[in-house]
Amino acid sequence: MAWLLAMVFCAAVARQHSGVRVWVWAAIAVLCFIGGARVAYGLFAVGGRVGSVLVCGVVAALLLAVFVGAGDGRAWTPAQMLSAFAVTATVGGIWLLVRQWTWGEWLAWVAPLVFAVVVSCVVASGSVLHALYADSLGVTPEDLDVPGIWQATSAVRLLSLLSYALFVPALWGIAKHVHAPFVSPVERLGVPLYVCTQLTVVVVCGLGALDSAREAVEDFRTAAVRKTAPPSYFGVEPEWMCVEPTVPAAKLGSRGGVLKPEHPYLSFGEAGGTVSLWDEPAGTAIQMPAEQVRLVPAADGRVRCTFSYQRLPKDG
């Protein structure tokens, strides 16, 4: 099956290319099929070899029809196939690992799962992804006022990133099942190799979380420069607002910059009695008491804000 899945993947790559690359990937796919047929031929010590090769051919044809030959845009892409193969290998490897059921194997796959759950459930004061997003924009998660349902959603997203750490224990289970020499009880490098690989995967998953927040911040900054509506990020929905002061400018308690009412700002909304605004020219966030300003929705960042000011009392 490993050879046949490799064959299908190469065939899918060949389908997306043209010219010489098609023939190169097609040739690799043929070699993979030959490798699978050779293994199938040797499955039986006596008799049944022709039937095994025939079954191998039938399975190969079915896999090609399902993954590569589907029409109307239903054919799988190489990325989708790699993801499906990784999930299948993870499930199968963990099952093989649990079958042997020693404390070492138990810790090998439970420890990464517990670690992923603990880290992803840090939503008491804002989720990890929201904290990374807010820190890049100079605000705090409390300033974003993200609903709990979106904090839980971002935690699930983080859990999905960290769940890839289970791929290493799964490969470990497959290696033990086929009696790979580096997992032999007498092999001293087995455990250090596993630990180093597992730490590498966890670091890669952490970098994935950082990359998710970084891309969201870049999209936000790009929208601020272009004066367009920025995309939302797990419940954070910045909007263009005209900010009308309700107190004299001298009494406006702004922090992080000076408010210019004629220009619209990207607003993160009100949270804890504070309004957080993004000052695109300065590249910083401005905060001020919510009772001192009034937010009026703007179509985009290109409009000019005009207000019909009322005369303030002399003592105000």
PDB file of C-alpha atoms in Angstrom, residues 33-159:
ATOM      1  CA  PHE A  33       3.873   0.435  -9.035  1.00  0.00           C
ATOM      2  CA  ILE A  34       6.638  -2.019  -9.935  1.00  0.00           C
ATOM      3  CA  GLY A  35       7.923  -1.797  -6.368  1.00  0.00           C
ATOM      4  CA  GLY A  36       4.450  -2.515  -5.013  1.00  0.00           C
ATOM      5  CA  ALA A  37       3.918  -5.409  -7.423  1.00  0.00           C
ATOM      6  CA  ARG A  38       7.299  -6.865  -6.455  1.00  0.00           C
ATOM      7  CA  VAL A  39       6.341  -6.824  -2.781  1.00  0.00           C
ATOM      8  CA  ALA A  40       2.936  -8.312  -3.562  1.00  0.00           C
ATOM      9  CA  TYR A  41       4.570 -11.056  -5.614  1.00  0.00           C
ATOM     10  CA  GLY A  42       6.577 -12.176  -2.616  1.00  0.00           C
ATOM     11  CA  LEU A  43       3.733 -12.169  -0.096  1.00  0.00           C
ATOM     12  CA  PHE A  44       3.085 -15.906  -0.530  1.00  0.00           C
ATOM     13  CA  ALA A  45       5.856 -18.431  -0.076  1.00  0.00           C
ATOM     14  CA  VAL A  46       4.026 -21.032  -2.178  1.00  0.00           C
ATOM     15  CA  GLY A  47       1.347 -20.350  -4.787  1.00  0.00           C
ATOM     16  CA  GLY A  48      -0.922 -17.370  -5.188  1.00  0.00           C
ATOM     17  CA  ARG A  49       1.756 -15.049  -6.545  1.00  0.00           C
ATOM     18  CA  VAL A  50      -0.002 -14.312  -9.817  1.00  0.00           C
ATOM     19  CA  GLY A  51      -3.215 -13.615  -7.952  1.00  0.00           C
ATOM     20  CA  SER A  52      -1.370 -11.247  -5.613  1.00  0.00           C
ATOM     21  CA  VAL A  53       0.014  -9.246  -8.530  1.00  0.00           C
ATOM     22  CA  LEU A  54      -3.464  -9.134 -10.071  1.00  0.00           C
ATOM     23  CA  VAL A  55      -4.947  -7.806  -6.840  1.00  0.00           C
ATOM     24  CA  CYS A  56      -2.166  -5.228  -6.695  1.00  0.00           C
ATOM     25  CA  GLY A  57      -3.066  -4.056 -10.203  1.00  0.00           C
ATOM     26  CA  VAL A  58      -6.759  -3.817  -9.367  1.00  0.00           C
ATOM     27  CA  VAL A  59      -6.074  -1.810  -6.202  1.00  0.00           C
ATOM     28  CA  ALA A  60      -3.737   0.495  -8.136  1.00  0.00           C
ATOM     29  CA  ALA A  61      -6.417   1.109 -10.753  1.00  0.00           C
ATOM     30  CA  LEU A  62      -9.023   1.879  -8.085  1.00  0.00           C
ATOM     31  CA  LEU A  63      -6.698   4.307  -6.299  1.00  0.00           C
ATOM     32  CA  LEU A  64      -5.901   6.090  -9.568  1.00  0.00           C
ATOM     33  CA  ALA A  65      -9.594   6.321 -10.419  1.00  0.00           C
ATOM     34  CA  VAL A  66     -10.523   7.758  -7.023  1.00  0.00           C
ATOM     35  CA  PHE A  67      -7.652  10.171  -6.446  1.00  0.00           C
ATOM     36  CA  VAL A  68      -6.492  11.126  -9.936  1.00  0.00           C
ATOM     37  CA  GLY A  69      -9.099  10.153 -12.511  1.00  0.00           C
ATOM     38  CA  ALA A  70     -12.082  11.978 -10.968  1.00  0.00           C
ATOM     39  CA  GLY A  71     -13.504  14.625 -13.262  1.00  0.00           C
ATOM     40  CA  ASP A  72     -15.279  17.965 -12.731  1.00  0.00           C
ATOM     41  CA  GLY A  73     -12.500  19.278 -10.468  1.00  0.00           C
ATOM     42  CA  ARG A  74     -12.976  16.447  -7.950  1.00  0.00           C
ATOM     43  CA  ALA A  75      -9.468  15.047  -8.385  1.00  0.00           C
ATOM     44  CA  TRP A  76      -7.291  15.357  -5.308  1.00  0.00           C
ATOM     45  CA  THR A  77      -4.377  17.772  -5.280  1.00  0.00           C
ATOM     46  CA  PRO A  78      -0.949  16.584  -4.074  1.00  0.00           C
ATOM     47  CA  ALA A  79      -1.305  18.716  -0.933  1.00  0.00           C
ATOM     48  CA  GLN A  80      -4.676  17.144  -0.120  1.00  0.00           C
ATOM     49  CA  MET A  81      -3.252  13.688  -0.688  1.00  0.00           C
ATOM     50  CA  LEU A  82      -0.266  14.341   1.588  1.00  0.00           C
ATOM     51  CA  SER A  83      -2.630  15.574   4.296  1.00  0.00           C
ATOM     52  CA  ALA A  84      -4.839  12.484   3.932  1.00  0.00           C
ATOM     53  CA  PHE A  85      -1.821  10.182   3.974  1.00  0.00           C
ATOM     54  CA  ALA A  86      -0.466  11.918   7.091  1.00  0.00           C
ATOM     55  CA  VAL A  87      -3.786  11.507   8.897  1.00  0.00           C
ATOM     56  CA  THR A  88      -3.984   7.848   7.876  1.00  0.00           C
ATOM     57  CA  ALA A  89      -0.403   7.196   8.962  1.00  0.00           C
ATOM     58  CA  THR A  90      -1.012   8.972  12.270  1.00  0.00           C
ATOM     59  CA  VAL A  91      -4.145   6.980  13.092  1.00  0.00           C
ATOM     60  CA  GLY A  92      -2.595   3.689  12.021  1.00  0.00           C
ATOM     61  CA  GLY A  93       0.696   4.361  13.792  1.00  0.00           C
ATOM     62  CA  ILE A  94      -0.972   5.350  17.060  1.00  0.00           C
ATOM     63  CA  TRP A  95      -3.071   2.189  16.903  1.00  0.00           C
ATOM     64  CA  LEU A  96       0.047   0.081  16.377  1.00  0.00           C
ATOM     65  CA  LEU A  97       1.702   1.895  19.262  1.00  0.00           C
ATOM     66  CA  VAL A  98      -1.214   1.322  21.636  1.00  0.00           C
ATOM     67  CA  ARG A  99      -1.417  -2.364  20.722  1.00  0.00           C
ATOM     68  CA  GLN A 100       1.867  -2.996  22.530  1.00  0.00           C
ATOM     69  CA  TRP A 101       0.675  -0.928  25.489  1.00  0.00           C
ATOM     70  CA  THR A 102       3.703  -0.310  27.660  1.00  0.00           C
ATOM     71  CA  TRP A 103       4.166   2.754  29.836  1.00  0.00           C
ATOM     72  CA  GLY A 104       6.812   4.049  27.456  1.00  0.00           C
ATOM     73  CA  GLU A 105       4.472   3.950  24.465  1.00  0.00           C
ATOM     74  CA  TRP A 106       1.603   5.341  26.571  1.00  0.00           C
ATOM     75  CA  LEU A 107       3.649   8.406  27.483  1.00  0.00           C
ATOM     76  CA  ALA A 108       4.937   8.676  23.928  1.00  0.00           C
ATOM     77  CA  TRP A 109       1.543   9.492  22.458  1.00  0.00           C
ATOM     78  CA  VAL A 110      -0.406  10.763  25.481  1.00  0.00           C
ATOM     79  CA  ALA A 111       2.212  13.337  26.516  1.00  0.00           C
ATOM     80  CA  PRO A 112       2.065  15.315  23.216  1.00  0.00           C
ATOM     81  CA  LEU A 113      -1.735  15.192  23.269  1.00  0.00           C
ATOM     82  CA  VAL A 114      -1.919  16.476  26.854  1.00  0.00           C
ATOM     83  CA  PHE A 115       0.600  19.182  26.007  1.00  0.00           C
ATOM     84  CA  ALA A 116      -1.469  20.256  23.001  1.00  0.00           C
ATOM     85  CA  VAL A 117      -4.688  20.388  25.034  1.00  0.00           C
ATOM     86  CA  VAL A 118      -3.118  22.338  27.896  1.00  0.00           C
ATOM     87  CA  VAL A 119      -1.553  24.919  25.600  1.00  0.00           C
ATOM     88  CA  SER A 120      -4.627  25.329  23.406  1.00  0.00           C
ATOM     89  CA  CYS A 121      -6.943  25.803  26.380  1.00  0.00           C
ATOM     90  CA  VAL A 122      -5.125  28.883  27.693  1.00  0.00           C
ATOM     91  CA  VAL A 123      -8.128  31.134  27.081  1.00  0.00           C
ATOM     92  CA  ALA A 124      -8.686  32.583  30.533  1.00  0.00           C
ATOM     93  CA  SER A 125      -7.251  35.988  29.595  1.00  0.00           C
ATOM     94  CA  GLY A 126      -7.412  35.622  25.856  1.00  0.00           C
ATOM     95  CA  SER A 127      -6.278  32.813  23.604  1.00  0.00           C
ATOM     96  CA  VAL A 128      -2.715  32.284  22.460  1.00  0.00           C
ATOM     97  CA  LEU A 129      -3.470  33.269  18.880  1.00  0.00           C
ATOM     98  CA  HIS A 130      -5.332  36.397  19.988  1.00  0.00           C
ATOM     99  CA  ALA A 131      -2.463  37.328  22.300  1.00  0.00           C
ATOM    100  CA  LEU A 132       0.040  37.002  19.442  1.00  0.00           C
ATOM    101  CA  TYR A 133      -2.216  39.037  17.163  1.00  0.00           C
ATOM    102  CA  ALA A 134      -2.788  41.783  19.740  1.00  0.00           C
ATOM    103  CA  ASP A 135       0.863  42.018  20.728  1.00  0.00           C
ATOM    104  CA  SER A 136       1.886  42.620  17.112  1.00  0.00           C
ATOM    105  CA  LEU A 137      -0.499  45.602  16.960  1.00  0.00           C
ATOM    106  CA  GLY A 138       0.495  47.110  20.301  1.00  0.00           C
ATOM    107  CA  VAL A 139      -2.708  46.242  22.178  1.00  0.00           C
ATOM    108  CA  THR A 140      -3.733  43.550  24.647  1.00  0.00           C
ATOM    109  CA  PRO A 141      -6.227  40.684  24.210  1.00  0.00           C
ATOM    110  CA  GLU A 142      -8.535  42.478  26.673  1.00  0.00           C
ATOM    111  CA  ASP A 143      -8.646  45.486  24.311  1.00  0.00           C
ATOM    112  CA  LEU A 144      -9.984  43.249  21.527  1.00  0.00           C
ATOM    113  CA  ASP A 145     -12.956  42.014  23.590  1.00  0.00           C
ATOM    114  CA  VAL A 146     -13.185  38.693  21.749  1.00  0.00           C
ATOM    115  CA  PRO A 147     -16.332  36.632  22.478  1.00  0.00           C
ATOM    116  CA  GLY A 148     -15.793  33.342  24.284  1.00  0.00           C
ATOM    117  CA  ILE A 149     -16.992  31.270  21.334  1.00  0.00           C
ATOM    118  CA  TRP A 150     -14.247  32.748  19.159  1.00  0.00           C
ATOM    119  CA  GLN A 151     -11.642  32.186  21.860  1.00  0.00           C
ATOM    120  CA  ALA A 152     -12.682  28.535  21.912  1.00  0.00           C
ATOM    121  CA  THR A 153     -12.522  28.416  18.098  1.00  0.00           C
ATOM    122  CA  SER A 154      -8.980  29.787  18.085  1.00  0.00           C
ATOM    123  CA  ALA A 155      -8.063  27.237  20.771  1.00  0.00           C
ATOM    124  CA  VAL A 156      -9.309  24.451  18.491  1.00  0.00           C
ATOM    125  CA  ARG A 157      -7.205  25.923  15.687  1.00  0.00           C
ATOM    126  CA  LEU A 158      -4.148  25.874  17.920  1.00  0.00           C
ATOM    127  CA  LEU A 159      -4.950  22.313  18.963  1.00  0.00           C
TER     128      LEU A 159
END
